Coordinates of C-alpha atoms and ligand atoms in Angstrom, one line a residue:
M1 CA -8.9 48.8 -8.6
R2 CA -6.9 50.3 -5.4
R3 CA -7.3 48.3 -2.5
Q4 CA -7.5 49.9 0.9
P5 CA -5.3 49.0 3.3
A6 CA -6.6 51.1 6.3
L7 CA -10.1 49.2 6.0
V8 CA -8.8 45.7 5.5
G9 CA -8.1 44.3 9.0
A10 CA -11.3 45.6 10.2
V11 CA -13.2 44.0 7.1
V12 CA -11.1 40.7 7.6
T13 CA -12.0 40.2 11.1
A14 CA -15.8 40.9 10.1
C15 CA -15.7 38.4 7.4
L16 CA -14.0 35.7 9.7
L17 CA -16.6 36.4 12.1
L18 CA -19.2 36.1 9.7
L19 CA -17.9 32.7 8.8
A20 CA -17.3 31.5 12.3
T21 CA -20.9 32.2 13.5
N22 CA -23.1 30.4 10.8
S23 CA -25.3 32.6 11.6
D24 CA -27.6 35.3 9.9
H25 CA -26.0 38.0 11.7
W26 CA -22.7 39.5 13.4
R27 CA -22.4 40.0 16.6
S28 CA -22.0 43.5 17.5
I29 CA -19.3 45.3 15.6
S30 CA -18.6 48.9 15.9
T31 CA -18.4 50.8 12.9
R32 CA -16.9 54.1 14.5
G33 CA -14.0 55.7 12.6
L34 CA -15.4 54.0 9.3
P35 CA -15.9 56.7 6.6
T36 CA -19.4 58.2 5.8
L37 CA -20.3 57.0 2.4
R38 CA -23.4 58.4 0.7
W39 CA -26.0 55.9 -0.3
S40 CA -26.1 56.0 -4.1
A41 CA -29.8 56.4 -5.1
P42 CA -30.9 56.1 -8.6
Q43 CA -30.2 59.3 -10.4
S44 CA -27.6 60.3 -8.2
E45 CA -24.2 61.5 -9.4
L46 CA -22.4 58.7 -7.9
Y47 CA -20.9 56.2 -10.3
S48 CA -19.1 53.2 -9.3
N49 CA -15.3 53.0 -11.0
L50 CA -16.0 51.1 -14.0
C51 CA -20.3 51.4 -14.7
G52 CA -21.9 54.4 -16.1
P53 CA -20.8 55.5 -19.5
T54 CA -18.8 52.6 -20.2
S55 CA -21.5 49.9 -19.5
I56 CA -23.9 51.8 -21.1
Q57 CA -22.0 51.1 -24.4
N58 CA -21.2 47.8 -23.8
S59 CA -25.0 47.1 -23.9
E60 CA -25.0 47.8 -27.3
D61 CA -23.1 44.9 -28.0
L62 CA -25.6 42.8 -26.4
R63 CA -28.2 42.5 -29.1
L64 CA -30.5 44.2 -26.7
G65 CA -34.1 43.6 -27.1
T66 CA -33.5 40.1 -27.5
R67 CA -33.6 37.5 -25.2
T68 CA -30.9 34.9 -25.4
Q69 CA -31.6 31.4 -26.0
P70 CA -30.2 29.0 -24.0
T71 CA -27.4 26.6 -24.9
D72 CA -28.2 22.9 -24.5
L73 CA -25.2 22.4 -22.1
G74 CA -26.2 18.7 -22.3
T75 CA -26.0 17.5 -25.7
T76 CA -25.0 20.4 -28.3
T77 CA -22.7 22.6 -27.1
P78 CA -21.3 24.7 -29.9
S79 CA -17.8 24.0 -30.6
V80 CA -17.3 27.5 -32.4
P81 CA -13.8 28.8 -33.6
Y82 CA -13.5 32.0 -31.6
A83 CA -10.9 34.2 -31.9
L84 CA -8.5 34.0 -28.6
G85 CA -6.4 36.5 -27.6
S86 CA -8.9 39.4 -27.4
D87 CA -9.0 41.3 -24.3
L88 CA -11.6 40.9 -21.4
K89 CA -14.2 43.6 -21.1
V90 CA -15.4 44.6 -17.6
G91 CA -19.2 45.8 -18.0
A92 CA -19.5 46.4 -14.3
H93 CA -18.0 45.9 -11.7
T94 CA -17.7 45.9 -7.6
W95 CA -16.4 44.2 -5.0
G96 CA -17.7 40.4 -5.5
Y97 CA -19.8 41.3 -8.3
S98 CA -18.7 41.6 -11.7
V99 CA -19.8 41.7 -14.9
L100 CA -17.0 40.4 -17.3
D101 CA -17.0 39.6 -21.2
R102 CA -14.8 37.0 -22.6
L103 CA -14.1 35.3 -19.9
Y104 CA -12.1 32.1 -20.8
L105 CA -11.9 28.8 -18.6
R106 CA -9.5 26.1 -19.2
N107 CA -8.7 23.2 -16.6
G108 CA -10.8 24.7 -14.0
T109 CA -8.9 28.4 -14.3
F110 CA -10.8 31.3 -15.2
Y111 CA -8.2 33.5 -17.7
I112 CA -8.4 36.8 -18.0
V113 CA -6.5 37.9 -21.2
T114 CA -5.7 41.6 -21.0
S115 CA -2.9 43.8 -22.2
D116 CA -3.6 46.4 -19.4
R117 CA -3.7 44.6 -16.2
D118 CA -4.1 47.4 -14.0
S119 CA -7.0 48.5 -15.5
L120 CA -9.0 45.4 -14.2
P121 CA -10.0 44.6 -11.2
T122 CA -7.7 42.5 -9.1
K123 CA -8.4 38.7 -8.3
A124 CA -9.4 39.5 -4.5
E125 CA -12.3 42.3 -5.9
I126 CA -13.3 39.2 -8.1
I127 CA -13.0 36.5 -6.1
H128 CA -11.2 36.1 -3.1
R129 CA -12.1 32.8 -1.2
L130 CA -14.3 30.2 -1.0
G131 CA -15.7 30.7 2.1
R132 CA -13.3 28.9 4.1
I133 CA -12.1 30.0 7.2
S134 CA -8.4 30.8 6.5
T135 CA -5.7 31.2 8.8
Q136 CA -3.9 32.9 6.3
G137 CA -3.7 36.4 6.8
D138 CA -5.0 38.7 4.4
E139 CA -2.0 39.6 2.8
D140 CA -1.0 35.9 2.2
D141 CA -4.2 35.7 0.0
E142 CA -4.0 37.5 -3.3
G143 CA -6.8 35.9 -4.5
S144 CA -7.8 32.3 -5.3
E145 CA -5.8 30.4 -7.9
L146 CA -9.4 30.1 -9.6
V147 CA -8.4 33.5 -11.9
K148 CA -5.2 33.9 -13.8
Y149 CA -4.2 37.1 -15.8
I150 CA -2.4 36.7 -19.2
S151 CA -1.5 38.8 -21.9
P152 CA -2.7 38.3 -25.6
A153 CA 0.7 37.3 -26.6
E154 CA 0.5 34.2 -23.7
S155 CA -2.8 33.7 -24.5
R156 CA -2.3 31.3 -27.8
G157 CA 0.3 29.0 -25.7
V158 CA -2.0 28.8 -22.6
L159 CA -5.6 28.7 -24.4
G160 CA -4.7 27.3 -27.6
D161 CA -6.2 28.3 -31.0
F162 CA -10.1 28.4 -30.5
A163 CA -12.4 27.9 -27.7
T164 CA -15.9 26.5 -26.9
V165 CA -18.4 29.4 -26.8
I166 CA -21.0 29.6 -24.1
S167 CA -23.4 32.2 -25.4
G168 CA -25.6 34.5 -24.0
V169 CA -25.3 35.8 -20.2
S170 CA -23.9 33.2 -17.4
F171 CA -24.1 33.9 -13.8
L172 CA -20.9 32.5 -12.3
I173 CA -21.9 31.6 -8.4
L174 CA -18.4 31.3 -7.3
D175 CA -19.5 30.2 -4.1
P176 CA -19.9 27.0 -2.0
P177 CA -23.2 26.0 -1.0
R178 CA -23.3 27.2 2.7
Y179 CA -24.9 30.3 2.0
L180 CA -26.8 29.5 -1.1
A181 CA -29.0 26.9 0.5
H182 CA -31.1 30.0 2.4
F183 CA -33.6 32.2 1.1
F184 CA -32.5 35.2 2.2
H185 CA -28.9 35.0 1.4
Y186 CA -29.7 33.3 -2.1
W187 CA -32.6 35.7 -3.6
G188 CA -31.7 38.8 -1.2
E189 CA -27.9 38.9 -1.6
V190 CA -26.6 36.7 -4.4
L191 CA -29.0 37.2 -7.0
L192 CA -30.3 40.6 -5.9
G193 CA -26.4 41.8 -6.2
A194 CA -25.4 39.9 -9.6
W195 CA -29.0 41.4 -10.9
R196 CA -28.3 45.0 -9.6
V197 CA -24.7 45.0 -10.7
Y198 CA -25.8 43.6 -14.4
S199 CA -28.7 45.9 -14.6
S200 CA -26.3 48.6 -14.6
L201 CA -25.8 47.9 -18.4
A202 CA -29.4 49.2 -18.8
L203 CA -28.5 52.4 -17.4
S204 CA -30.0 54.9 -19.8
S205 CA -32.1 57.7 -20.8
D206 CA -34.6 55.8 -21.8
P207 CA -36.2 54.0 -18.7
S208 CA -38.0 51.0 -20.6
L209 CA -34.5 49.6 -21.4
I210 CA -34.2 47.6 -18.4
N211 CA -37.2 45.8 -19.5
S212 CA -35.3 44.4 -22.4
L213 CA -32.1 43.4 -20.6
P214 CA -31.5 39.6 -21.7
F215 CA -32.3 37.3 -18.7
P216 CA -29.7 34.8 -17.8
S217 CA -29.1 31.8 -20.1
R218 CA -27.7 30.2 -17.0
F219 CA -26.7 30.0 -13.8
V220 CA -23.1 28.0 -12.8
F221 CA -22.4 26.7 -9.5
P222 CA -19.3 25.2 -10.0
F223 CA -18.6 24.2 -6.1
V224 CA -22.1 22.8 -5.6
D225 CA -23.1 19.2 -6.0
N226 CA -26.6 18.2 -6.6
G227 CA -29.4 20.2 -4.5
E228 CA -26.9 21.6 -2.6
W229 CA -28.2 25.1 -3.1
R230 CA -31.5 24.3 -2.3
D231 CA -33.3 26.0 1.1
R232 CA -35.2 23.8 3.4
A233 CA -38.3 25.5 2.5
D234 CA -37.8 25.0 -1.0
L235 CA -38.4 28.2 -2.4
N236 CA -34.9 28.9 -4.2
G237 CA -35.4 26.3 -6.9
P238 CA -39.1 26.7 -8.1
L239 CA -38.6 30.5 -7.7
M240 CA -35.8 30.0 -10.2
R241 CA -38.0 28.5 -12.5
L242 CA -40.7 31.3 -12.2
A243 CA -38.0 34.0 -12.4
F244 CA -36.0 32.4 -15.4
P245 CA -38.2 29.7 -16.8
D246 CA -35.7 28.7 -19.4
V247 CA -32.8 29.2 -17.3
H248 CA -30.1 26.0 -17.0
I249 CA -28.6 25.2 -13.4
V250 CA -25.0 24.1 -14.3
K251 CA -23.3 22.4 -11.2
S252 CA -20.2 21.0 -10.3
D253 CA -20.7 17.8 -12.8
V254 CA -20.7 20.0 -15.5
W255 CA -18.0 22.1 -14.3
G256 CA -16.0 18.8 -14.3
D257 CA -17.2 17.9 -17.8
W258 CA -15.7 21.2 -19.0
I259 CA -12.5 20.2 -17.4
K260 CA -12.2 17.1 -18.7
T261 CA -12.8 18.2 -22.3
G262 CA -9.4 19.5 -22.3
G263 CA -10.3 22.4 -24.3
T264 CA -11.2 26.1 -23.9
I265 CA -14.1 27.4 -22.9
V266 CA -15.4 31.1 -23.3
F267 CA -18.2 32.9 -21.5
E268 CA -19.8 35.7 -23.8
R269 CA -20.8 37.3 -20.8
S270 CA -20.3 36.7 -17.2
V271 CA -21.8 38.0 -14.2
T272 CA -19.3 36.5 -11.3
V273 CA -20.2 36.5 -7.4
N274 CA -18.0 35.6 -4.7
R275 CA -19.1 36.3 -1.0
V276 CA -15.9 36.5 0.4
S277 CA -14.7 39.3 -1.9
A278 CA -18.5 41.2 -1.5
H279 CA -17.4 41.5 2.3
K280 CA -14.1 43.0 1.6
S281 CA -15.7 46.1 0.1
S282 CA -15.7 49.2 2.7
L283 CA -19.2 49.4 2.3
A284 CA -19.7 46.2 4.0
S285 CA -18.1 47.3 7.1
I286 CA -20.9 49.9 7.5
W287 CA -23.9 47.8 6.8
F288 CA -22.3 44.3 7.2
K289 CA -24.0 42.8 4.1
M290 CA -23.0 41.0 1.1
L291 CA -24.9 43.5 -0.7
S292 CA -23.2 46.6 0.5
S293 CA -20.9 46.5 -2.2
T294 CA -23.2 46.7 -4.8
Q295 CA -25.2 49.8 -3.4
N296 CA -22.8 52.5 -4.9
I297 CA -23.5 51.0 -8.3
T298 CA -25.7 53.6 -9.9
V299 CA -28.4 51.2 -11.6
P300 CA -32.1 52.1 -13.4
N301 CA -34.9 52.8 -11.2
Q302 CA -36.7 49.6 -10.6
F303 CA -34.0 47.5 -11.6
W304 CA -35.6 44.4 -10.0
E305 CA -38.9 44.9 -11.7
P306 CA -38.4 42.5 -14.5
I307 CA -37.8 39.7 -12.0
R308 CA -40.9 40.4 -9.8
K309 CA -43.0 40.6 -13.4
S310 CA -41.6 37.4 -14.6
V311 CA -42.5 35.6 -11.4
S312 CA -45.9 36.9 -11.1
Q313 CA -46.7 36.5 -14.9
Q314 CA -45.8 32.7 -14.4
L315 CA -48.2 32.4 -11.4
W316 CA -51.0 34.7 -12.3
G317 CA -50.5 35.5 -15.9
Y318 CA -50.0 39.5 -15.2
A319 CA -47.7 41.4 -12.6
P320 CA -50.0 43.3 -10.1
Q321 CA -49.4 46.7 -9.1
V322 CA -50.7 49.1 -6.3
T323 CA -51.9 52.7 -7.1
N324 CA -50.7 55.8 -5.0
S325 CA -53.9 55.1 -2.8
G326 CA -52.1 52.0 -1.8
R327 CA -55.1 50.2 -2.9
P328 CA -54.3 47.0 -5.2
A329 CA -54.9 47.7 -8.8
S330 CA -56.4 43.8 -9.2
T331 CA -55.5 41.4 -6.3
P332 CA -54.7 37.4 -7.5
R333 CA -57.3 35.1 -6.3
L334 CA -56.4 31.7 -5.6
A335 CA -55.6 31.3 -1.8
P336 CA -57.7 29.7 0.6
N337 CA -57.0 32.3 3.0
P338 CA -58.9 31.9 6.4
D339 CA -58.5 35.5 7.1
A340 CA -59.8 36.6 3.7
T341 CA -63.4 38.0 4.1
G342 CA -63.6 39.4 0.4
I343 CA -65.5 42.1 1.7
Y344 CA -62.7 44.7 1.8
D345 CA -60.8 43.3 -1.1
S346 CA -60.7 46.7 -2.7
L347 CA -58.8 48.1 0.2
P348 CA -54.8 48.4 0.8
I349 CA -53.4 45.2 2.1
V350 CA -51.5 44.9 5.0
T351 CA -49.5 41.5 5.5
Y352 CA -48.1 40.6 8.6
I353 CA -46.2 37.6 8.6
S354 CA -46.5 35.8 11.7
R355 CA -43.6 34.1 13.5
Q356 CA -45.5 33.1 16.5
T357 CA -45.1 29.2 15.7
T358 CA -41.3 29.7 15.2
G359 CA -38.2 30.6 17.9
R360 CA -38.0 34.4 17.5
R361 CA -41.3 35.9 18.1
L362 CA -43.1 38.3 19.6
I363 CA -44.6 38.1 23.5
D364 CA -47.6 36.1 22.9
S365 CA -49.6 39.0 24.7
H366 CA -48.2 41.5 22.3
H367 CA -48.9 39.5 19.1
E368 CA -52.6 39.3 20.5
E369 CA -52.7 42.9 21.0
L370 CA -51.0 43.5 17.6
V371 CA -53.8 41.4 15.9
A372 CA -56.3 43.0 17.6
A373 CA -55.0 46.3 16.9
L374 CA -54.8 45.2 13.0
R375 CA -58.3 44.4 13.1
L376 CA -59.3 47.4 14.3
L377 CA -57.7 49.1 11.3
E378 CA -59.9 46.8 9.3
I379 CA -63.2 47.6 11.2
E380 CA -62.2 51.4 10.2
G381 CA -61.9 50.5 6.7
V382 CA -58.1 51.7 6.8
C383 CA -57.2 48.3 5.1
T384 CA -57.4 44.6 4.5
V385 CA -55.4 42.8 7.0
R386 CA -53.9 39.2 6.2
I387 CA -52.0 37.0 8.7
P388 CA -50.4 34.2 6.7
V389 CA -48.2 31.5 8.6
M390 CA -45.9 31.2 5.7
E391 CA -44.7 28.0 6.6
K392 CA -48.1 26.1 6.3
L393 CA -48.6 27.8 3.0
T394 CA -47.4 26.6 -0.4
L395 CA -45.3 29.0 -2.4
K396 CA -47.9 30.0 -4.5
E397 CA -50.2 30.8 -1.7
Q398 CA -47.1 32.7 0.0
L399 CA -46.8 34.6 -3.1
A400 CA -50.4 35.4 -3.1
E401 CA -50.2 37.0 0.0
V402 CA -47.7 39.7 -0.7
A403 CA -48.5 39.8 -4.7
S404 CA -50.6 42.9 -4.1
S405 CA -50.0 44.1 -0.3
T406 CA -48.9 47.3 -0.1
I407 CA -47.4 47.2 3.6
L408 CA -45.3 44.1 4.8
L409 CA -45.2 43.4 8.6
G410 CA -43.2 41.1 10.7
V411 CA -40.7 40.5 13.1
H412 CA -37.2 40.5 12.1
G413 CA -37.1 37.1 9.8
N414 CA -36.7 35.0 6.5
G415 CA -40.5 36.1 6.1
L416 CA -39.7 39.6 4.9
T417 CA -37.8 38.4 2.3
H418 CA -41.0 38.1 0.6
Q419 CA -40.8 41.9 0.3
I420 CA -39.2 41.3 -3.0
F421 CA -42.0 40.3 -4.7
M422 CA -44.5 43.1 -3.2
P423 CA -45.0 45.6 -6.1
P424 CA -43.1 48.9 -5.4
S425 CA -45.6 51.6 -4.8
L426 CA -46.1 55.4 -3.4
R427 CA -46.9 54.1 -0.1
S428 CA -45.1 50.2 -0.3
A429 CA -43.5 49.7 3.1
V430 CA -41.8 47.1 5.2
I431 CA -42.5 47.1 9.0
E432 CA -39.8 45.2 10.6
M433 CA -39.9 44.7 14.3
Q434 CA -37.0 44.0 16.4
P435 CA -36.2 44.2 20.5
P436 CA -35.3 47.6 21.6
G437 CA -31.7 48.7 21.0
D438 CA -31.0 46.3 18.2
Y439 CA -30.6 46.9 14.6
A440 CA -29.8 44.9 11.4
F441 CA -29.8 46.1 8.2
D442 CA -30.8 42.7 6.1
Y443 CA -34.5 43.8 5.5
W444 CA -33.6 48.0 5.3
M445 CA -31.4 47.0 2.5
L446 CA -33.8 44.8 0.7
A447 CA -36.5 47.6 1.0
R448 CA -33.9 50.4 -0.3
N449 CA -33.6 48.3 -3.1
M450 CA -37.2 47.5 -3.9
G451 CA -38.3 51.1 -3.5
H452 CA -40.2 50.0 -0.3
K453 CA -40.0 52.6 2.8
H454 CA -38.6 50.5 5.5
F455 CA -39.8 51.4 9.3
M456 CA -38.1 49.5 12.4
V457 CA -40.2 49.0 15.5
Q458 CA -38.8 48.7 18.8
N459 CA -41.2 48.0 21.2
D460 CA -42.9 51.6 20.9
T461 CA -40.4 53.6 19.1
V462 CA -40.5 53.8 15.1
T463 CA -37.2 54.6 13.3
T464 CA -37.0 55.1 9.7
Y465 CA -34.5 56.9 7.3
R466 CA -34.8 59.0 4.3
P467 CA -32.9 57.9 1.1
G468 CA -29.0 58.4 1.5
E469 CA -29.1 58.2 5.4
W470 CA -29.1 54.8 7.5
H471 CA -28.9 53.6 11.3
N472 CA -25.6 54.3 12.6
G473 CA -24.1 50.2 12.8
I474 CA -25.8 47.2 13.9
H475 CA -26.7 45.8 17.4
I476 CA -27.5 42.0 18.0
G477 CA -28.4 42.0 21.4
E478 CA -29.1 38.8 23.3
N479 CA -32.7 39.3 22.9
F480 CA -32.5 39.5 19.1
H481 CA -33.6 35.8 18.6
S482 CA -35.7 35.6 21.5
N483 CA -39.1 34.5 21.8
N484 CA -40.2 37.5 24.0
I485 CA -40.0 40.5 21.8
P486 CA -42.0 43.3 23.1
V487 CA -44.1 45.6 20.7
S488 CA -46.9 48.0 21.1
G489 CA -49.7 47.0 18.9
S490 CA -51.1 50.6 18.7
V491 CA -47.9 52.4 17.7
V492 CA -47.9 49.6 14.6
A493 CA -51.3 50.3 14.3
D494 CA -51.0 54.4 14.0
L495 CA -47.8 54.0 11.8
I496 CA -50.2 52.0 9.1
R497 CA -52.8 54.2 9.5
E498 CA -50.7 57.2 9.0
R499 CA -48.8 55.8 5.8
L500 CA -52.2 54.5 4.0
M501 CA -54.1 57.8 5.1
Q502 CA -52.0 60.8 4.5
M503 CA -52.2 62.9 1.6
E504 CA -50.0 61.8 -1.2
E505 CA -47.8 64.5 -1.2
K506 CA -46.7 63.9 2.3
V507 CA -45.7 60.4 1.8
E508 CA -42.1 60.0 2.5
D509 CA -39.4 58.1 0.1
Ligands
NAG1 C1 -18.2 54.3 -4.4 O1 -18.1 55.0 -5.8 C2 -17.5 56.4 -5.7 C3 -17.3 57.0 -6.7 O2 -17.1 56.2 -7.9 C4 -15.8 55.9 -5.5 O3 -14.9 57.0 -5.4 C5 -16.0 55.2 -4.1 O4 -14.7 54.5 -4.0 C6 -16.8 53.7 -4.4 N1 -16.9 53.3 -2.9 C7 -16.6 51.9 -2.9 C8 -16.5 51.7 -1.2 O5 -16.7 51.1 -3.5
NAG2 C1 -5.4 20.7 -14.7 O1 -5.3 21.0 -13.1 C2 -5.1 20.1 -12.7 C3 -5.4 20.3 -11.0 O2 -5.1 21.8 -11.1 C4 -3.9 19.8 -12.8 O3 -3.2 18.8 -11.6 C5 -3.2 19.3 -13.8 O4 -1.5 19.1 -14.4 C6 -3.6 20.3 -15.0 N1 -3.9 19.9 -16.5 C7 -3.0 20.4 -17.3 C8 -3.2 19.7 -18.7 O5 -2.8 21.8 -17.1
NAG3 C1 -42.3 48.8 25.7 O1 -43.2 50.0 25.7 C2 -44.5 50.0 26.8 C3 -45.1 51.4 26.4 O2 -44.3 52.4 26.0 C4 -43.5 50.2 27.9 O3 -44.4 50.3 29.1 C5 -42.3 48.9 28.2 O4 -41.9 49.4 29.5 C6 -41.5 48.9 27.0 N1 -40.9 47.7 27.0 C7 -39.7 47.7 27.0 C8 -39.1 46.2 26.9 O5 -39.2 48.6 26.6

């Protein structure tokens, strides 16, 4: 767990900027001079430090194949004598995201019992700060007071003779509510990153192992009161129920109860998340996303599928798939969809998430030309086009729009987060529109994790990258959030036609 001092300055500046702007994005930051790191595609030879073979072994401890039942934290937390003094085990780890077995908690402090501290992640790598802007320099801040390392010999004196066992898998979200209360940040970064790192435990020659990875029993938000983690559109909460139907959401009140018990608690298996730590990874200075550090962890192909399938299962009773021809294998029917003619239901579905009722949007006439060009594709018999206005639809209707789509199209914005519920398929793609010259990695990164191809359309120019390659740096210009983003409708239509009509062997990853 060596730190990388040369990069720390740049990264800290970047972190502070992120915290100071309170926007989805950083102002433009040059990435020149930073190392080029290869994207770690599934099956590549890259492993992060602590995953790979170690984690496969650990997964055997985990009663794979059985879904751990949640403990009822409200009433019957089992007070089982638990042998203290055994070393913490690291299942997988990267900056800001760690899978830790036997993490102790007492009086609001996490204790890591270890006889070999040097082999473990540093505090700063697990949790650095609670997202506050600190006036301290980086060197003053060696990690939060929240974590302490003790030796097995010390543990009895500090932790006592026994602990209350919190069984199963606990996702410990060690962040204040600020970024949690946002659909993209919560689902596309916190949860996706945690699940990605956790899913590395299911790396195996047996690709179906990912389907039996136990779901988390609880999410713990120690620094969140009441509904502070919920987003304005109110997607975060209901989606949690759909993804993890029996998960407990544990917030500051229960955290306070744990402190007041005066005893020691031990989490059988925890997955810790901290935004500031995540941003300290050198990979974060390439993509400027919280998720960056997790991209260096090798994970099973389609690691996200258990979650998409769970959500789909709860909504439709099955998980829609799309065939190699781009056609939906079956389409959920429900939504009063004014655009659906019903005639073309067996054609590939292109969903254009219009932002024309919001601030950041296309020039109105360009939007109209784009819609006309898409309607021509329908007349040609290339695809069915849906143009939902997400903010007017219920959650179920919103997900129905993308549940069996092949292509998701939209101006850079939250609507493109819906791609995490679009089935990965040979031709699946996200087409993002940004002003000429601008580039942000948010939805490119989501698409790469989901197994969708990502295309950036800047007016009449299309940019795309193969696995292992990416755009050089981000640029958020003054037009980025404007209401007059230009786009050539015919360029977008040509791109869609090619993606859907080209021969299978020509379709690019
Ligand atoms: C990515 O993984 C490689 C291989 O384990 C490691 O050498 C490198 O330090 C990692 N990079 C980052 C930024 O974590
Ligand atoms: C528990 O933590 C609080 C706040 O950090 C501290 O004031 C108190 O002394 C601690 N109690 C014990 C028993 O260690
Ligand atoms: C957008 O593309 C069109 C067609 O190529 C061109 O005429 C126009 O100048 C471009 N607009 C911008 C803002 O780049």
